[in-house]
Amino acid sequence: MTLSTRRQAKRAARREARRALPLWRRLLPTWRITLGTLTALLLLAVGAFAVLYVIVPVPDPNAHAVAQNNIYLYADGTTEIARTGAVNRTDVTIDQIPLQTQQAVVSAEDRTFYQNRGIDLKGMLRAGWNTLLGKGMQGGSTITQQYVKNYYLTQDQTFERKGRELFIALKVDQQRDKKDILAGYLNSSYFGRGAYGIQSAAHAYYGVDVSQLTLGQGAYLASLLQAPSLYDVKTATPANREKAIARWNYALDGMVQLGFLTTADRTATTFPDPIDPQPATGLAGQAGYLVGVADDYLISSGTIDAATLKAGGWRITTTFEKPKQDAFVKAVQDELTGELDPKARPTTDTDVRVAGASVEPATGRVVAVYGGPDYAKQPFNDALRQDNQIGSTFKPIDLAAGLIAQHTVDGHPITTETRYDGTSERPVTGGPTPYAPPNEDDVDYGNITLRYAMVKSVNSVYAQEGVDAGLARVRDTAVKLGIPDSVRGMDPANTSMTLGTATPSALDLAGAYATLANHGQAHTPWSVQKLERVNPGGAVDVPKMPDHKATDAVGRNIADSVTDVLRDVVSPRGTGAAALDLGRPAAGKTGTTDANLSAWFAGYTPELTTTVGLFRENPKSHAKEPLAGTAGLTRVNGGAFPTKIWTGYMTAALGGTPTQQFDLQTGHGGPGPDSWPTTGAPTSSAPSATPSTATTGAPATTPSHTPSAPPATDQPGPGPAAPSPQNPQPTPSQDQPTPSSRPTQTRPARPSDPPTATAGPTGTPVAPAPAR
């Protein structure tokens, strides 16, 4: 019998034997069939696994996993201003997380983390069995799998998601270092209290950066990963508190078992109670205004684009100083808010708004801004708005342009002591458009110096002086000092530009005055000193910040001569007399616009420049409304509330610091005896400008606008030195009479003036005017 025949015989015998068996037994597969089937299934599974491993890609991170806060900090780098963004998360590198905190997480969540290949088959089988028993979809996930779920997938409890999680975890374990995986897990996990990522959790539970976590604190955060909301011991039920502490002990005991911690250190570790839950740091109060200024600077300076900033994850250290910011808010409350009574005066004491900014002249650092009372109630930042005319705070720019020009168009010198006709409503000669501005209270000042005209804010003088300097030069000087060339109201085709029709923001104006305080060296105000972001892979983005080098705006003699004049504004005779309460050397200028629609004070000491603007706005139409009647006052000038707020803020901001003196190089000596009005000072009602020198006795001459102006220089012509608040000239007396009013016979008499709101000395003229 051949081999083939014997095999056929054996098979036939097996078939006969099987037919002899009972039916139920014949239905069961033989061991050969079973083995073959299992082998085929195994081969099929291996093949399918291999195919799935190849075709299932590692996807891009989900949007929620990469969403982070932007965190804004005060200049000290630690005090938080606000957090923005939908997800409270700030990524950190693994090196920023204490090693013991890392080990506590491994002990609590996956003790085989450093040995496994990204998955735990035993855990998965156990979870699968429990799921089949009806105990719900359960997980036996490793740290790698949890990271994959958090970072790449979703929290859906489905077989499809679990399957993808397994294959992606295997790939991630092969492609990524264990440190990177652990960092990704800790940055993407939820810890409760709205905190995503361990950095936010460290702040939420212990008020510290993650790098400052102790052993006990790190172990508690590790225990939270299992049940974040239930294990918050400050809000948990007694039963859940016990479970949370038990989980904390489990993590520490595991650290001993894994060799991460000695028994002695374990015994010495006590449970660290977390702090009470804190309200989210949002944009209410001043935070929204400060964030707005910082964002505006970052985007406008080209440091970062809006989309990248909005993507989140940035840690932004600003230049704002919290004590100064708080002082600004308090000054507004003390000097203005406390004087308002909306119930008694609903038509005048509502919708009163303040815009303010404070800049360090030597550096351009913005140390404080006031954009409104509360961003949650008024989300428009008044410190940045460019729709309020600045009035007579523009006059120092006129003066600077004149000192640069040195001469009028027909050759007469322009110095701080040059005399002009101060007759109210005297038509300006040589201007591109007809203009005859009245002085406040329609006062005629006669023949006065530019210095005195600044102290009393005489409109007719500076309207003419600006034209004599050249309106194009005035505009150019404004831009060089720091007024943006894009603001409205700086068109040299309009003669009225000289009296402050420009609409820079409070921050823009502070920057321009800071240039004068810094001897003509200009810094564009800046509000962010550091910007950084940690990426998911651990790389740190640190964009290059702009340089803050000063530029030459005007010559030092020019800037210092203007400062010298502005010191006299802050004197008993000046419109900024209320600022004398500061008790330090100061210079500044008041401003009040036509129809009393806004009032300003811009001033500085050697170390700090601050502007304060006041206005009313209809909340529905956003139309400007007069300040008349505010706080029961008939009229509100720049010398009133704006100067008082400025003084209150500056007093607090500079409190405890040494008093600094102005170091001025004006290029000329002190004022002559005729710098201020005397008994013999002429009073003219002629409608022509009469600039003349104060020291040479040159005859007054009506300047012509036809000859071309001489080349601009940065050296003012010679002239007497100016008085200062530290060495003031006598106030007007019988020997130095106050300017006289216009003779009544020249036109019908005007109605008597109502009570004024000026904070200046008695006799300071105040009344509605185009600019003051």
mmCIF file with all atom_site columns, N, CA and C in Angstrom, residues 545-581:
data_model
loop_
_atom_site.group_PDB
_atom_site.id
_atom_site.type_symbol
_atom_site.label_atom_id
_atom_site.label_alt_id
_atom_site.label_comp_id
_atom_site.label_asym_id
_atom_site.label_entity_id
_atom_site.label_seq_id
_atom_site.pdbx_PDB_ins_code
_atom_site.Cartn_x
_atom_site.Cartn_y
_atom_site.Cartn_z
_atom_site.occupancy
_atom_site.B_iso_or_equiv
_atom_site.pdbx_formal_charge
_atom_site.auth_seq_id
_atom_site.auth_comp_id
_atom_site.auth_asym_id
_atom_site.auth_atom_id
_atom_site.pdbx_PDB_model_num
ATOM 1   N N  . MET A 1 545 ? 11.975 92.294  20.136 1.00 0.00 ? 545 MET A N  1
ATOM 2   C CA . MET A 1 545 ? 11.249 93.511  20.446 1.00 0.00 ? 545 MET A CA 1
ATOM 3   C C  . MET A 1 545 ? 11.898 94.692  19.729 1.00 0.00 ? 545 MET A C  1
ATOM 4   N N  . PRO A 1 546 ? 11.115 95.716  19.422 1.00 0.00 ? 546 PRO A N  1
ATOM 5   C CA . PRO A 1 546 ? 11.689 96.887  18.751 1.00 0.00 ? 546 PRO A CA 1
ATOM 6   C C  . PRO A 1 546 ? 12.742 97.572  19.608 1.00 0.00 ? 546 PRO A C  1
ATOM 7   N N  . ASP A 1 547 ? 13.680 98.214  18.945 1.00 0.00 ? 547 ASP A N  1
ATOM 8   C CA . ASP A 1 547 ? 14.639 99.047  19.663 1.00 0.00 ? 547 ASP A CA 1
ATOM 9   C C  . ASP A 1 547 ? 13.921 100.305 20.148 1.00 0.00 ? 547 ASP A C  1
ATOM 10  N N  . HIS A 1 548 ? 14.425 100.842 21.235 1.00 0.00 ? 548 HIS A N  1
ATOM 11  C CA . HIS A 1 548 ? 13.803 102.040 21.797 1.00 0.00 ? 548 HIS A CA 1
ATOM 12  C C  . HIS A 1 548 ? 14.817 103.179 21.856 1.00 0.00 ? 548 HIS A C  1
ATOM 13  N N  . LYS A 1 549 ? 15.532 103.323 20.761 1.00 0.00 ? 549 LYS A N  1
ATOM 14  C CA . LYS A 1 549 ? 16.519 104.393 20.690 1.00 0.00 ? 549 LYS A CA 1
ATOM 15  C C  . LYS A 1 549 ? 15.821 105.728 20.444 1.00 0.00 ? 549 LYS A C  1
ATOM 16  N N  . ALA A 1 550 ? 16.324 106.740 21.108 1.00 0.00 ? 550 ALA A N  1
ATOM 17  C CA . ALA A 1 550 ? 15.756 108.068 20.930 1.00 0.00 ? 550 ALA A CA 1
ATOM 18  C C  . ALA A 1 550 ? 16.153 108.635 19.575 1.00 0.00 ? 550 ALA A C  1
ATOM 19  N N  . THR A 1 551 ? 15.284 109.435 19.007 1.00 0.00 ? 551 THR A N  1
ATOM 20  C CA . THR A 1 551 ? 15.586 110.143 17.756 1.00 0.00 ? 551 THR A CA 1
ATOM 21  C C  . THR A 1 551 ? 15.635 111.643 18.036 1.00 0.00 ? 551 THR A C  1
ATOM 22  N N  . ASP A 1 552 ? 16.372 112.366 17.236 1.00 0.00 ? 552 ASP A N  1
ATOM 23  C CA . ASP A 1 552 ? 16.466 113.821 17.383 1.00 0.00 ? 552 ASP A CA 1
ATOM 24  C C  . ASP A 1 552 ? 15.221 114.452 16.786 1.00 0.00 ? 552 ASP A C  1
ATOM 25  N N  . ALA A 1 553 ? 14.344 114.935 17.646 1.00 0.00 ? 553 ALA A N  1
ATOM 26  C CA . ALA A 1 553 ? 13.117 115.586 17.165 1.00 0.00 ? 553 ALA A CA 1
ATOM 27  C C  . ALA A 1 553 ? 13.355 117.071 16.954 1.00 0.00 ? 553 ALA A C  1
ATOM 28  N N  . VAL A 1 554 ? 13.787 117.748 17.988 1.00 0.00 ? 554 VAL A N  1
ATOM 29  C CA . VAL A 1 554 ? 14.157 119.160 17.910 1.00 0.00 ? 554 VAL A CA 1
ATOM 30  C C  . VAL A 1 554 ? 15.429 119.337 18.728 1.00 0.00 ? 554 VAL A C  1
ATOM 31  N N  . GLY A 1 555 ? 16.136 120.429 18.479 1.00 0.00 ? 555 GLY A N  1
ATOM 32  C CA . GLY A 1 555 ? 17.361 120.678 19.216 1.00 0.00 ? 555 GLY A CA 1
ATOM 33  C C  . GLY A 1 555 ? 17.098 120.901 20.693 1.00 0.00 ? 555 GLY A C  1
ATOM 34  N N  . ARG A 1 556 ? 18.092 120.620 21.508 1.00 0.00 ? 556 ARG A N  1
ATOM 35  C CA . ARG A 1 556 ? 17.914 120.771 22.955 1.00 0.00 ? 556 ARG A CA 1
ATOM 36  C C  . ARG A 1 556 ? 17.547 122.201 23.330 1.00 0.00 ? 556 ARG A C  1
ATOM 37  N N  . ASN A 1 557 ? 18.188 123.200 22.720 1.00 0.00 ? 557 ASN A N  1
ATOM 38  C CA . ASN A 1 557 ? 17.866 124.586 23.049 1.00 0.00 ? 557 ASN A CA 1
ATOM 39  C C  . ASN A 1 557 ? 16.403 124.899 22.775 1.00 0.00 ? 557 ASN A C  1
ATOM 40  N N  . ILE A 1 558 ? 15.874 124.303 21.704 1.00 0.00 ? 558 ILE A N  1
ATOM 41  C CA . ILE A 1 558 ? 14.468 124.520 21.363 1.00 0.00 ? 558 ILE A CA 1
ATOM 42  C C  . ILE A 1 558 ? 13.570 123.914 22.435 1.00 0.00 ? 558 ILE A C  1
ATOM 43  N N  . ALA A 1 559 ? 13.781 122.623 22.715 1.00 0.00 ? 559 ALA A N  1
ATOM 44  C CA . ALA A 1 559 ? 12.930 121.918 23.691 1.00 0.00 ? 559 ALA A CA 1
ATOM 45  C C  . ALA A 1 559 ? 13.037 122.562 25.064 1.00 0.00 ? 559 ALA A C  1
ATOM 46  N N  . ASP A 1 560 ? 14.250 122.906 25.481 1.00 0.00 ? 560 ASP A N  1
ATOM 47  C CA . ASP A 1 560 ? 14.443 123.480 26.817 1.00 0.00 ? 560 ASP A CA 1
ATOM 48  C C  . ASP A 1 560 ? 13.843 124.879 26.917 1.00 0.00 ? 560 ASP A C  1
ATOM 49  N N  . SER A 1 561 ? 13.878 125.630 25.825 1.00 0.00 ? 561 SER A N  1
ATOM 50  C CA . SER A 1 561 ? 13.253 126.955 25.836 1.00 0.00 ? 561 SER A CA 1
ATOM 51  C C  . SER A 1 561 ? 11.741 126.832 25.991 1.00 0.00 ? 561 SER A C  1
ATOM 52  N N  . VAL A 1 562 ? 11.134 125.847 25.318 1.00 0.00 ? 562 VAL A N  1
ATOM 53  C CA . VAL A 1 562 ? 9.700  125.621 25.483 1.00 0.00 ? 562 VAL A CA 1
ATOM 54  C C  . VAL A 1 562 ? 9.400  125.192 26.918 1.00 0.00 ? 562 VAL A C  1
ATOM 55  N N  . THR A 1 563 ? 10.197 124.283 27.451 1.00 0.00 ? 563 THR A N  1
ATOM 56  C CA . THR A 1 563 ? 10.009 123.858 28.842 1.00 0.00 ? 563 THR A CA 1
ATOM 57  C C  . THR A 1 563 ? 10.103 125.048 29.789 1.00 0.00 ? 563 THR A C  1
ATOM 58  N N  . ASP A 1 564 ? 11.061 125.916 29.541 1.00 0.00 ? 564 ASP A N  1
ATOM 59  C CA . ASP A 1 564 ? 11.251 127.092 30.391 1.00 0.00 ? 564 ASP A CA 1
ATOM 60  C C  . ASP A 1 564 ? 9.996  127.954 30.412 1.00 0.00 ? 564 ASP A C  1
ATOM 61  N N  . VAL A 1 565 ? 9.359  128.107 29.253 1.00 0.00 ? 565 VAL A N  1
ATOM 62  C CA . VAL A 1 565 ? 8.121  128.868 29.191 1.00 0.00 ? 565 VAL A CA 1
ATOM 63  C C  . VAL A 1 565 ? 6.989  128.125 29.890 1.00 0.00 ? 565 VAL A C  1
ATOM 64  N N  . LEU A 1 566 ? 6.916  126.815 29.684 1.00 0.00 ? 566 LEU A N  1
ATOM 65  C CA . LEU A 1 566 ? 5.828  126.035 30.278 1.00 0.00 ? 566 LEU A CA 1
ATOM 66  C C  . LEU A 1 566 ? 5.934  125.950 31.797 1.00 0.00 ? 566 LEU A C  1
ATOM 67  N N  . ARG A 1 567 ? 7.106  126.204 32.337 1.00 0.00 ? 567 ARG A N  1
ATOM 68  C CA . ARG A 1 567 ? 7.228  126.267 33.805 1.00 0.00 ? 567 ARG A CA 1
ATOM 69  C C  . ARG A 1 567 ? 6.436  127.443 34.357 1.00 0.00 ? 567 ARG A C  1
ATOM 70  N N  . ASP A 1 568 ? 6.370  128.510 33.562 1.00 0.00 ? 568 ASP A N  1
ATOM 71  C CA . ASP A 1 568 ? 5.615  129.676 34.017 1.00 0.00 ? 568 ASP A CA 1
ATOM 72  C C  . ASP A 1 568 ? 4.114  129.464 33.955 1.00 0.00 ? 568 ASP A C  1
ATOM 73  N N  . VAL A 1 569 ? 3.665  128.482 33.142 1.00 0.00 ? 569 VAL A N  1
ATOM 74  C CA . VAL A 1 569 ? 2.241  128.145 33.132 1.00 0.00 ? 569 VAL A CA 1
ATOM 75  C C  . VAL A 1 569 ? 1.852  127.540 34.478 1.00 0.00 ? 569 VAL A C  1
ATOM 76  N N  . VAL A 1 570 ? 2.782  126.749 35.051 1.00 0.00 ? 570 VAL A N  1
ATOM 77  C CA . VAL A 1 570 ? 2.558  126.163 36.380 1.00 0.00 ? 570 VAL A CA 1
ATOM 78  C C  . VAL A 1 570 ? 3.128  127.136 37.414 1.00 0.00 ? 570 VAL A C  1
ATOM 79  N N  . SER A 1 571 ? 2.469  128.250 37.565 1.00 0.00 ? 571 SER A N  1
ATOM 80  C CA . SER A 1 571 ? 2.881  129.306 38.496 1.00 0.00 ? 571 SER A CA 1
ATOM 81  C C  . SER A 1 571 ? 1.637  130.045 38.944 1.00 0.00 ? 571 SER A C  1
ATOM 82  N N  . PRO A 1 572 ? 1.730  130.852 39.964 1.00 0.00 ? 572 PRO A N  1
ATOM 83  C CA . PRO A 1 572 ? 0.523  131.550 40.434 1.00 0.00 ? 572 PRO A CA 1
ATOM 84  C C  . PRO A 1 572 ? -0.145 132.381 39.358 1.00 0.00 ? 572 PRO A C  1
ATOM 85  N N  . ARG A 1 573 ? 0.597  132.856 38.370 1.00 0.00 ? 573 ARG A N  1
ATOM 86  C CA . ARG A 1 573 ? 0.018  133.690 37.327 1.00 0.00 ? 573 ARG A CA 1
ATOM 87  C C  . ARG A 1 573 ? -0.522 132.883 36.155 1.00 0.00 ? 573 ARG A C  1
ATOM 88  N N  . GLY A 1 574 ? -0.225 131.562 36.122 1.00 0.00 ? 574 GLY A N  1
ATOM 89  C CA . GLY A 1 574 ? -0.540 130.767 34.947 1.00 0.00 ? 574 GLY A CA 1
ATOM 90  C C  . GLY A 1 574 ? -1.845 130.018 35.037 1.00 0.00 ? 574 GLY A C  1
ATOM 91  N N  . THR A 1 575 ? -2.305 129.514 33.896 1.00 0.00 ? 575 THR A N  1
ATOM 92  C CA . THR A 1 575 ? -3.559 128.758 33.851 1.00 0.00 ? 575 THR A CA 1
ATOM 93  C C  . THR A 1 575 ? -3.432 127.382 34.504 1.00 0.00 ? 575 THR A C  1
ATOM 94  N N  . GLY A 1 576 ? -2.193 126.908 34.705 1.00 0.00 ? 576 GLY A N  1
ATOM 95  C CA . GLY A 1 576 ? -1.986 125.613 35.362 1.00 0.00 ? 576 GLY A CA 1
ATOM 96  C C  . GLY A 1 576 ? -1.591 125.754 36.816 1.00 0.00 ? 576 GLY A C  1
ATOM 97  N N  . ALA A 1 577 ? -2.065 126.823 37.469 1.00 0.00 ? 577 ALA A N  1
ATOM 98  C CA . ALA A 1 577 ? -1.662 127.099 38.850 1.00 0.00 ? 577 ALA A CA 1
ATOM 99  C C  . ALA A 1 577 ? -2.012 125.968 39.810 1.00 0.00 ? 577 ALA A C  1
ATOM 100 N N  . ALA A 1 578 ? -3.074 125.225 39.514 1.00 0.00 ? 578 ALA A N  1
ATOM 101 C CA . ALA A 1 578 ? -3.468 124.143 40.426 1.00 0.00 ? 578 ALA A CA 1
ATOM 102 C C  . ALA A 1 578 ? -2.388 123.083 40.556 1.00 0.00 ? 578 ALA A C  1
ATOM 103 N N  . ALA A 1 579 ? -1.508 122.978 39.548 1.00 0.00 ? 579 ALA A N  1
ATOM 104 C CA . ALA A 1 579 ? -0.438 121.977 39.605 1.00 0.00 ? 579 ALA A CA 1
ATOM 105 C C  . ALA A 1 579 ? 0.665  122.351 40.578 1.00 0.00 ? 579 ALA A C  1
ATOM 106 N N  . LEU A 1 580 ? 0.627  123.570 41.117 1.00 0.00 ? 580 LEU A N  1
ATOM 107 C CA . LEU A 1 580 ? 1.622  123.957 42.125 1.00 0.00 ? 580 LEU A CA 1
ATOM 108 C C  . LEU A 1 580 ? 1.529  123.083 43.366 1.00 0.00 ? 580 LEU A C  1
ATOM 109 N N  . ASP A 1 581 ? 0.367  122.484 43.588 1.00 0.00 ? 581 ASP A N  1
ATOM 110 C CA . ASP A 1 581 ? 0.205  121.606 44.752 1.00 0.00 ? 581 ASP A CA 1
ATOM 111 C C  . ASP A 1 581 ? 1.100  120.383 44.683 1.00 0.00 ? 581 ASP A C  1
#
